[in-house]
CSV table of C-alpha atoms in Angstrom, one decimal:
chain,number,residue,atom,x,y,z
A,261,MET,CA,140.7,74.6,132.1
A,262,LYS,CA,138.3,72.6,134.2
A,263,THR,CA,134.9,74.2,133.9
A,264,HIS,CA,133.3,74.0,137.4
A,265,PHE,CA,131.5,77.2,136.4
A,266,LEU,CA,130.9,75.8,132.9
A,267,LEU,CA,127.5,77.0,132.2
A,268,ALA,CA,128.4,80.6,133.1
A,269,LEU,CA,131.2,80.4,130.5
A,270,VAL,CA,129.0,79.2,127.7
A,271,ILE,CA,127.1,81.9,125.7
A,272,PRO,CA,124.5,82.9,128.2
A,273,LEU,CA,120.9,83.5,127.2
A,274,LEU,CA,118.4,82.7,124.6
A,275,THR,CA,117.0,85.3,122.3
A,276,HIS,CA,113.4,84.5,121.5
A,277,PRO,CA,111.2,86.4,119.0
A,278,SER,CA,108.3,86.5,121.5
A,279,TRP,CA,108.0,85.8,125.2
A,280,GLY,CA,105.1,84.2,127.2
A,281,ASN,CA,106.6,80.8,127.6
A,282,VAL,CA,109.7,79.8,129.5
A,283,THR,CA,112.5,79.1,127.1
A,284,LEU,CA,116.0,77.6,127.5
A,285,PRO,CA,119.2,77.9,125.5
A,286,ALA,CA,120.2,75.0,123.3
A,287,ILE,CA,122.9,73.8,125.7
A,288,ILE,CA,120.3,73.2,128.5
A,289,SER,CA,118.5,70.4,126.8
A,290,ASP,CA,117.9,66.6,126.8
A,291,HIS,CA,121.0,64.5,127.4
A,292,MET,CA,123.0,67.3,128.8
A,293,VAL,CA,125.9,66.8,131.3
A,294,LEU,CA,126.0,69.1,134.4
A,295,THR,CA,129.1,69.7,136.5
A,296,LYS,CA,129.2,68.0,139.9
A,297,THR,CA,129.8,71.1,141.9
A,298,ALA,CA,128.1,73.4,144.4
A,299,LYS,CA,127.0,76.2,142.0
A,300,VAL,CA,125.5,75.2,138.7
A,301,PRO,CA,123.5,77.9,137.0
A,302,ILE,CA,120.4,77.1,134.9
A,303,TRP,CA,119.0,80.1,132.9
A,304,GLY,CA,116.6,81.1,130.2
A,305,LYS,CA,113.8,83.6,129.4
A,306,ALA,CA,110.2,84.3,130.4
A,307,ASP,CA,107.8,87.2,130.7
A,308,PRO,CA,109.2,90.0,132.9
A,309,GLY,CA,108.3,89.2,136.5
A,310,GLU,CA,107.2,85.6,135.7
A,311,GLY,CA,108.0,83.1,138.4
A,312,VAL,CA,110.1,80.1,137.3
A,313,THR,CA,110.8,76.9,139.2
A,314,VAL,CA,113.5,74.4,138.3
A,315,THR,CA,113.3,70.9,139.8
A,316,PHE,CA,116.2,68.5,139.6
A,317,ASN,CA,117.2,65.4,141.6
A,318,GLY,CA,115.3,66.4,144.7
A,319,GLN,CA,116.0,70.1,144.6
A,320,SER,CA,113.4,72.7,143.7
A,321,VAL,CA,114.7,76.3,143.1
A,322,LYS,CA,112.7,79.3,142.3
A,323,SER,CA,113.4,82.6,140.6
A,324,SER,CA,111.6,85.2,138.6
A,325,ALA,CA,112.4,86.9,135.3
A,326,GLY,CA,113.8,90.5,135.4
A,327,GLY,CA,112.6,93.4,133.3
A,328,ASP,CA,114.6,92.0,130.3
A,329,GLY,CA,112.9,88.6,130.6
A,330,LYS,CA,116.1,86.9,131.8
A,331,TRP,CA,116.1,84.5,134.8
A,332,THR,CA,118.8,82.3,136.5
A,333,VAL,CA,118.7,79.8,139.3
A,334,THR,CA,121.6,77.9,140.9
A,335,LEU,CA,121.7,74.2,141.7
A,336,ASN,CA,123.9,72.5,144.3
A,337,LEU,CA,125.1,69.3,142.7
A,338,LYS,CA,128.2,68.7,144.9
A,339,ASP,CA,126.7,65.5,146.4
A,340,SER,CA,124.6,64.4,143.4
A,341,GLY,CA,124.8,61.0,141.9
A,342,ALA,CA,125.5,60.4,138.2
A,343,GLY,CA,121.9,59.9,137.1
A,344,PRO,CA,120.3,59.9,134.6
A,345,PHE,CA,117.7,62.3,136.0
A,346,GLU,CA,114.8,64.4,134.7
A,347,MET,CA,114.7,68.2,135.0
A,348,THR,CA,111.6,70.3,134.9
A,349,VAL,CA,111.5,74.0,134.3
A,350,GLU,CA,108.1,75.5,135.0
A,351,GLY,CA,106.6,79.0,134.6
A,352,LYS,CA,103.4,79.6,132.6
A,353,ASN,CA,104.4,76.5,130.7
A,354,LYS,CA,106.4,73.4,131.8
A,355,LEU,CA,109.5,72.0,130.1
A,356,THR,CA,110.8,68.5,130.8
A,357,LEU,CA,114.4,67.6,130.0
A,358,ALA,CA,115.2,63.9,129.9
A,359,ASP,CA,118.4,61.9,130.5
A,360,VAL,CA,120.4,64.5,132.3
A,361,VAL,CA,123.6,63.3,134.0
A,362,VAL,CA,126.0,64.8,136.5
A,363,GLY,CA,129.8,64.5,136.3
A,364,GLU,CA,132.7,66.4,134.6
A,365,VAL,CA,132.2,68.9,131.8
A,366,TRP,CA,135.0,70.3,129.8
A,367,VAL,CA,135.3,72.8,126.9
A,368,GLY,CA,137.4,71.7,123.9
A,369,SER,CA,138.3,74.7,121.9
A,370,GLY,CA,141.0,75.9,119.5
A,371,GLN,CA,142.1,75.2,116.0
A,372,SER,CA,142.4,72.2,113.6
A,373,ASN,CA,144.1,70.0,116.2
A,374,MET,CA,141.1,70.2,118.4
A,375,GLU,CA,138.6,70.3,115.5
A,376,MET,CA,139.9,67.0,113.9
A,377,ALA,CA,137.1,64.4,114.1
A,378,LEU,CA,137.6,61.0,115.5
A,379,LYS,CA,136.7,59.5,112.1
A,380,ASN,CA,139.8,61.0,110.6
A,381,THR,CA,142.3,59.5,113.0
A,382,ASN,CA,144.4,56.4,113.0
A,383,ASP,CA,142.5,53.2,113.7
A,384,ALA,CA,139.2,55.2,113.6
A,385,ALA,CA,137.1,52.3,112.3
A,386,GLN,CA,138.0,50.1,115.2
A,387,GLU,CA,137.6,52.8,117.9
A,388,ILE,CA,134.3,53.9,116.5
A,389,ALA,CA,133.0,50.4,116.5
A,390,ARG,CA,133.6,50.0,120.2
A,391,SER,CA,132.7,53.6,121.2
A,392,ALA,CA,129.2,52.9,122.6
A,393,ASN,CA,129.2,54.8,125.9
A,394,PRO,CA,126.0,56.6,127.1
A,395,MET,CA,127.9,58.5,129.8
A,396,LEU,CA,130.4,60.1,127.3
A,397,ARG,CA,128.6,63.0,125.5
A,398,GLN,CA,129.4,65.9,123.2
A,399,PHE,CA,127.7,69.2,122.5
A,400,LEU,CA,129.0,70.3,119.1
A,401,VAL,CA,128.7,74.1,118.8
A,402,LYS,CA,127.8,75.1,115.2
A,403,ARG,CA,130.4,77.5,113.8
A,404,ASN,CA,129.3,81.1,113.4
A,405,ALA,CA,131.4,84.2,113.0
A,406,THR,CA,129.9,87.5,114.3
A,407,GLN,CA,131.2,90.8,115.4
A,408,GLU,CA,129.0,90.9,118.5
A,409,PRO,CA,128.4,88.3,121.4
A,410,GLN,CA,125.4,86.1,120.7
A,411,ASP,CA,122.7,85.0,123.2
A,412,ASP,CA,122.6,81.4,122.1
A,413,VAL,CA,124.3,78.8,119.9
A,414,GLU,CA,123.1,76.0,117.7
A,415,GLY,CA,123.9,72.5,118.8
A,416,GLY,CA,122.7,69.5,120.7
A,417,TRP,CA,124.0,66.9,123.2
A,418,VAL,CA,124.7,63.4,121.8
A,419,ALA,CA,126.1,60.3,123.5
A,420,ALA,CA,129.0,58.4,122.0
A,421,ASP,CA,128.1,55.3,119.9
A,422,PRO,CA,129.1,54.0,116.5
A,423,THR,CA,126.7,56.2,114.7
A,424,THR,CA,127.7,59.5,116.4
A,425,SER,CA,131.3,59.3,117.8
A,426,GLY,CA,133.0,59.7,114.4
A,427,GLU,CA,132.0,63.4,114.6
A,428,PHE,CA,133.4,63.9,118.1
A,429,SER,CA,136.6,65.9,118.6
A,430,ALA,CA,139.3,63.2,118.6
A,431,VAL,CA,141.3,65.0,121.2
A,432,GLY,CA,138.2,65.5,123.3
A,433,TYR,CA,137.0,62.0,122.9
A,434,TYR,CA,140.2,60.3,124.0
A,435,PHE,CA,140.7,62.8,126.9
A,436,ALA,CA,137.1,62.2,128.1
A,437,LYS,CA,137.5,58.4,127.8
A,438,ASN,CA,140.7,58.5,129.9
A,439,LEU,CA,139.1,60.9,132.5
A,440,GLN,CA,136.1,58.6,132.7
A,441,ASN,CA,138.2,55.6,133.3
A,442,GLU,CA,140.0,57.4,136.1
A,443,LEU,CA,137.0,59.0,137.9
A,444,ASN,CA,134.1,56.7,136.9
A,445,VAL,CA,131.7,59.6,136.3
A,446,PRO,CA,129.9,60.9,133.2
A,447,VAL,CA,132.0,63.3,131.0
A,448,GLY,CA,130.5,65.9,128.8
A,449,LEU,CA,132.5,67.8,126.0
A,450,ILE,CA,131.5,71.2,124.7
A,451,HIS,CA,133.3,71.1,121.3
A,452,THR,CA,133.7,74.6,120.0
A,453,SER,CA,136.7,74.9,117.7
A,454,TRP,CA,137.5,76.4,114.3
A,455,GLY,CA,140.6,75.3,112.3
A,456,GLY,CA,143.0,78.2,111.5
A,457,SER,CA,141.2,80.7,113.7
A,458,PRO,CA,143.5,83.3,115.5
A,459,SER,CA,143.4,83.8,119.2
A,460,GLU,CA,142.0,87.3,118.7
A,461,ALA,CA,138.8,85.7,117.3
A,462,TRP,CA,138.1,84.2,120.7
A,463,THR,CA,138.9,87.4,122.7
A,464,SER,CA,136.3,90.0,123.7
A,465,VAL,CA,136.4,93.3,121.9
A,466,PRO,CA,137.1,95.3,125.2
A,467,ALA,CA,140.1,93.0,125.9
A,468,ILE,CA,141.5,93.5,122.4
A,469,ASP,CA,140.9,97.2,122.4
A,470,SER,CA,142.9,97.5,125.7
A,471,VAL,CA,146.0,96.9,123.6
A,472,PRO,CA,146.5,99.7,121.0
A,473,ASP,CA,148.2,97.6,118.3
A,474,LEU,CA,145.5,94.9,118.6
A,475,LYS,CA,142.8,97.6,118.5
A,476,ALA,CA,144.2,99.0,115.3
A,477,SER,CA,144.3,95.5,113.8
A,478,ARG,CA,140.7,94.8,114.8
A,479,GLU,CA,139.5,98.1,113.3
A,480,ARG,CA,141.3,97.3,110.0
A,481,LEU,CA,139.7,93.8,109.9
A,482,TRP,CA,136.2,95.1,110.7
A,483,ASN,CA,136.5,97.8,108.1
A,484,ALA,CA,137.6,95.1,105.5
A,485,ILE,CA,134.5,93.0,106.5
A,486,ASN,CA,132.2,96.0,106.2
A,487,GLU,CA,133.7,96.9,102.7
A,488,TYR,CA,133.6,93.3,101.5
A,489,ASP,CA,130.3,93.2,99.7
A,490,GLY,CA,131.1,96.4,97.7
A,491,LYS,CA,134.5,95.2,96.7
A,492,LYS,CA,133.2,91.7,95.8
A,493,LYS,CA,130.7,93.3,93.3
A,494,THR,CA,133.6,95.4,91.8
A,495,PHE,CA,135.7,92.2,91.5
A,496,VAL,CA,132.9,90.3,89.7
A,497,LYS,CA,132.4,93.1,87.2
A,498,ALA,CA,136.2,93.3,86.6
A,499,MET,CA,136.5,89.5,86.2
A,500,GLU,CA,133.6,89.4,83.7
A,501,THR,CA,135.3,92.2,81.7
A,502,TRP,CA,138.7,90.5,81.8
A,503,ILE,CA,137.2,87.1,80.7
A,504,ARG,CA,135.4,88.8,77.8
A,505,GLU,CA,138.3,90.9,76.6
A,506,ASN,CA,140.7,87.9,76.7
A,507,ALA,CA,138.2,85.4,75.2
A,508,ARG,CA,138.2,83.2,78.3
A,509,GLU,CA,134.5,82.5,78.5
A,510,ASP,CA,133.7,79.0,79.7
A,511,LYS,CA,132.3,76.7,77.0
A,512,PRO,CA,131.3,73.5,78.6
A,513,VAL,CA,130.4,70.4,76.6
A,514,ALA,CA,126.7,69.7,76.1
A,515,ASN,CA,126.9,66.2,77.6
A,516,GLU,CA,129.1,66.4,80.8
A,517,ALA,CA,128.2,62.7,81.4
A,518,THR,CA,131.0,61.8,79.0
A,519,TYR,CA,133.4,63.0,81.7
A,520,ALA,CA,131.3,62.8,84.9
A,521,GLY,CA,129.5,59.5,84.3
A,522,GLU,CA,130.0,56.5,86.5
A,523,ASN,CA,131.3,54.2,83.7
A,524,VAL,CA,133.4,56.5,81.5
A,525,PRO,CA,136.3,54.9,79.5
A,526,THR,CA,139.5,56.2,81.0
A,527,GLU,CA,141.9,55.5,78.1
A,528,GLY,CA,143.6,58.7,77.3
A,529,TRP,CA,143.2,60.2,80.8
A,530,THR,CA,146.4,61.5,82.5
A,531,LYS,CA,147.6,60.6,86.0
A,532,VAL,CA,148.0,63.5,88.4
A,533,THR,CA,149.0,63.5,92.1
A,534,LEU,CA,147.1,65.5,94.6
A,535,PRO,CA,147.1,67.6,96.8
A,536,GLY,CA,148.9,70.4,95.0
A,537,LEU,CA,148.6,72.1,91.6
A,538,VAL,CA,146.4,70.3,89.1
A,539,THR,CA,149.2,70.0,86.5
A,540,ALA,CA,150.7,67.2,84.4
A,541,LYS,CA,152.2,66.7,81.0
A,542,GLY,CA,149.5,67.3,78.4
A,543,LEU,CA,147.1,69.3,80.7
A,544,PRO,CA,146.6,73.0,79.9
A,545,GLU,CA,147.5,75.6,82.5
A,546,ALA,CA,144.2,77.4,81.6
A,547,GLY,CA,141.0,76.0,80.3
A,548,ALA,CA,138.7,73.2,81.6
A,549,VAL,CA,140.1,70.0,83.2
A,550,TRP,CA,138.3,67.0,84.6
A,551,LEU,CA,139.4,64.9,87.5
A,552,ARG,CA,138.1,61.4,88.4
A,553,LYS,CA,138.6,59.2,91.4
A,554,GLU,CA,137.0,55.8,92.2
A,555,ILE,CA,136.4,55.4,95.9
A,556,ASP,CA,135.7,52.2,97.7
A,557,ILE,CA,133.4,52.6,100.7
A,558,PRO,CA,133.6,49.3,102.8
A,559,SER,CA,130.6,50.1,104.9
A,560,LYS,CA,128.0,52.8,105.5
A,561,LYS,CA,127.8,54.3,109.0
A,562,GLY,CA,125.9,57.3,110.3
A,563,THR,CA,123.5,59.6,108.4
A,564,ILE,CA,125.8,62.1,106.8
A,565,PHE,CA,128.8,61.5,104.5
A,566,ARG,CA,131.2,64.4,104.1
A,567,LEU,CA,133.4,65.1,101.1
A,568,SER,CA,136.2,67.4,102.0
A,569,LEU,CA,137.6,69.0,98.8
A,570,PRO,CA,140.0,71.9,99.6
A,571,ILE,CA,140.0,73.3,96.1
A,572,ASP,CA,141.4,76.8,95.4
A,573,GLY,CA,139.5,77.3,92.1
A,574,PHE,CA,136.2,77.2,90.3
A,575,ASP,CA,134.6,73.7,90.2
A,576,ARG,CA,131.6,71.5,89.5
A,577,VAL,CA,131.5,68.4,91.8
A,578,TYR,CA,129.8,65.2,90.7
A,579,TRP,CA,129.2,62.1,92.9
A,580,ASN,CA,128.1,58.9,91.1
A,581,GLY,CA,127.2,61.0,88.1
A,582,GLU,CA,125.0,63.5,90.0
A,583,LEU,CA,126.0,67.2,90.2
A,584,LEU,CA,126.4,68.2,93.9
A,585,LYS,CA,127.4,71.9,93.6
A,586,GLU,CA,129.0,74.5,91.4
A,587,THR,CA,131.4,77.3,92.6
A,588,THR,CA,132.1,80.1,90.2
A,589,TYR,CA,134.0,83.4,90.4
A,590,ARG,CA,130.7,85.1,91.2
A,591,ASP,CA,130.4,83.3,94.5
A,592,PHE,CA,134.0,82.6,95.4
A,593,PRO,CA,135.2,83.6,97.9
A,594,SER,CA,132.2,84.5,100.0
A,595,ALA,CA,132.3,86.5,103.2
A,596,GLY,CA,131.6,84.4,106.2
A,597,TYR,CA,132.4,81.1,104.5
A,598,VAL,CA,136.0,79.9,103.9
A,599,ARG,CA,135.5,78.2,100.5
A,600,ILE,CA,139.0,76.7,100.6
A,601,TYR,CA,137.8,74.0,103.0
A,602,GLY,CA,135.2,72.8,100.5
A,603,PRO,CA,133.0,70.5,102.6
A,604,TYR,CA,130.1,68.8,100.9
A,605,ASP,CA,127.7,66.8,103.2
A,606,LEU,CA,125.8,64.0,101.4
A,607,PRO,CA,122.9,62.0,102.9
A,608,MET,CA,124.1,58.5,103.4
A,609,SER,CA,121.4,57.3,100.9
A,610,LYS,CA,123.6,58.7,98.1
A,611,VAL,CA,126.6,56.6,99.2
A,612,ARG,CA,127.0,53.0,98.1
A,613,GLU,CA,128.9,50.3,99.8
A,614,GLY,CA,131.8,49.4,97.5
A,615,ARG,CA,132.5,51.5,94.3
A,616,ASN,CA,131.7,55.2,94.2
A,617,VAL,CA,132.9,57.7,91.6
A,618,LEU,CA,133.9,61.3,92.3
A,619,ALA,CA,134.3,63.6,89.3
A,620,ILE,CA,135.3,67.3,89.4
A,621,ARG,CA,135.3,69.8,86.5
A,622,LEU,CA,137.7,72.6,87.0
A,623,TYR,CA,137.2,75.8,85.0
A,624,GLN,CA,140.6,77.6,85.0
A,625,PRO,CA,140.4,80.9,83.2
A,626,ALA,CA,143.8,82.3,84.5
A,627,GLY,CA,145.8,79.3,85.6
A,628,PRO,CA,145.7,75.8,87.2
A,629,ALA,CA,143.5,75.1,90.2
A,630,ARG,CA,145.1,73.8,93.4
A,631,PHE,CA,144.2,71.3,96.2
A,632,THR,CA,145.5,73.1,99.3
A,633,ALA,CA,145.2,70.0,101.6
A,634,VAL,CA,144.5,66.3,101.5
A,635,PRO,CA,141.0,65.7,100.1
A,636,ARG,CA,138.8,63.1,101.9
A,637,ALA,CA,135.7,61.1,101.3
A,638,GLY,CA,134.3,60.2,104.7
A,639,GLN,CA,137.2,58.5,106.5
A,640,THR,CA,139.0,57.7,103.3
A,641,SER,CA,142.0,59.8,102.3
A,642,LEU,CA,142.0,60.8,98.6
A,643,GLU,CA,145.7,61.7,98.6
A,644,GLY,CA,147.7,60.4,95.7
A,645,GLU,CA,146.9,59.4,92.2
A,646,TRP,CA,143.9,60.8,90.3
A,647,LEU,CA,142.9,60.7,86.6
A,648,ALA,CA,142.7,63.9,84.6
A,649,ARG,CA,141.6,64.9,81.1
A,650,THR,CA,141.4,68.1,79.2
A,651,GLU,CA,138.0,69.3,78.0
A,652,TYR,CA,139.5,72.3,76.3
A,653,GLY,CA,142.5,74.6,76.7
A,654,PHE,CA,143.2,78.4,76.4
A,655,PRO,CA,146.4,79.7,74.9
């Protein structure tokens, strides 16, 4: 859907712990793209009754904050050029936004097909290398699940270039690129998607409750969420009791570097194929099993390197011999975080060009762990052959 009324569709107003200064929501910021249309709202907060003036590309529009501190003005950008321009918002204080452009703005939303990053697509390296385009921009909305509408989101506008475009929605990027070639205007993407999310998650509560069956489903879900913390504590206690009564306590080796180190001899290690169950001849179904994979990183780009390890199980993850994170039955699964996607974001300083070693220790008290989808290291697929070794096994 083309968003000529884009900014009215995005989560509207900023909640601020104290007023006094004019404030703006995250999406109204440096490098933003505005829609080339007659009614473009700009909004924020100030003291009740405070006058606010928004100046942009020759227009100066005034408003004042209501009793709730909210204010809105409307710009006419129907005949505006592309820019870039500067915007000022002035009340008791003055805010200046730089590098604002005018063109097309589209929302990219949905599930994993919209969420897939450009860096994970075919020919990604070549496309990213030639992606420098200051007039193609994305606002990535940080994912957040709540039961109530929120006043603001976390995120920021970035222009496409080889250090940023890998994180763009691939569908959004190619759509915006084609649209820009056709219309020759700046194009902004608001990337708000969440893989595996149902349509109900994107629907207002009043709309859902207008359908009796959907209302009953929502009430069951909200009750489950509200009961989660108590049930999780019950589960942890029950799991601890089960482990103790069945002699399934974890008993890790004193020196895990003998398995997790960068230069561990791999004679006697068993080949396993992932994704899927971590099983092979000679590996126990329950106990502790190590996995290793050498990964070649041809070049370092960007500031963040993401490991995607969709493990259904309890694990300790090591990168080049360093422990990144441990997940136990005490914190798995956690409400509000889908552990099964298992992303680990590393600063690029921890990544080497060339050989890197990923090691994973799987504690399996009740059965084999499972990789539910293809694991990845940056743009590199880790599907296929890994090495595995038993630390110890349970009967």
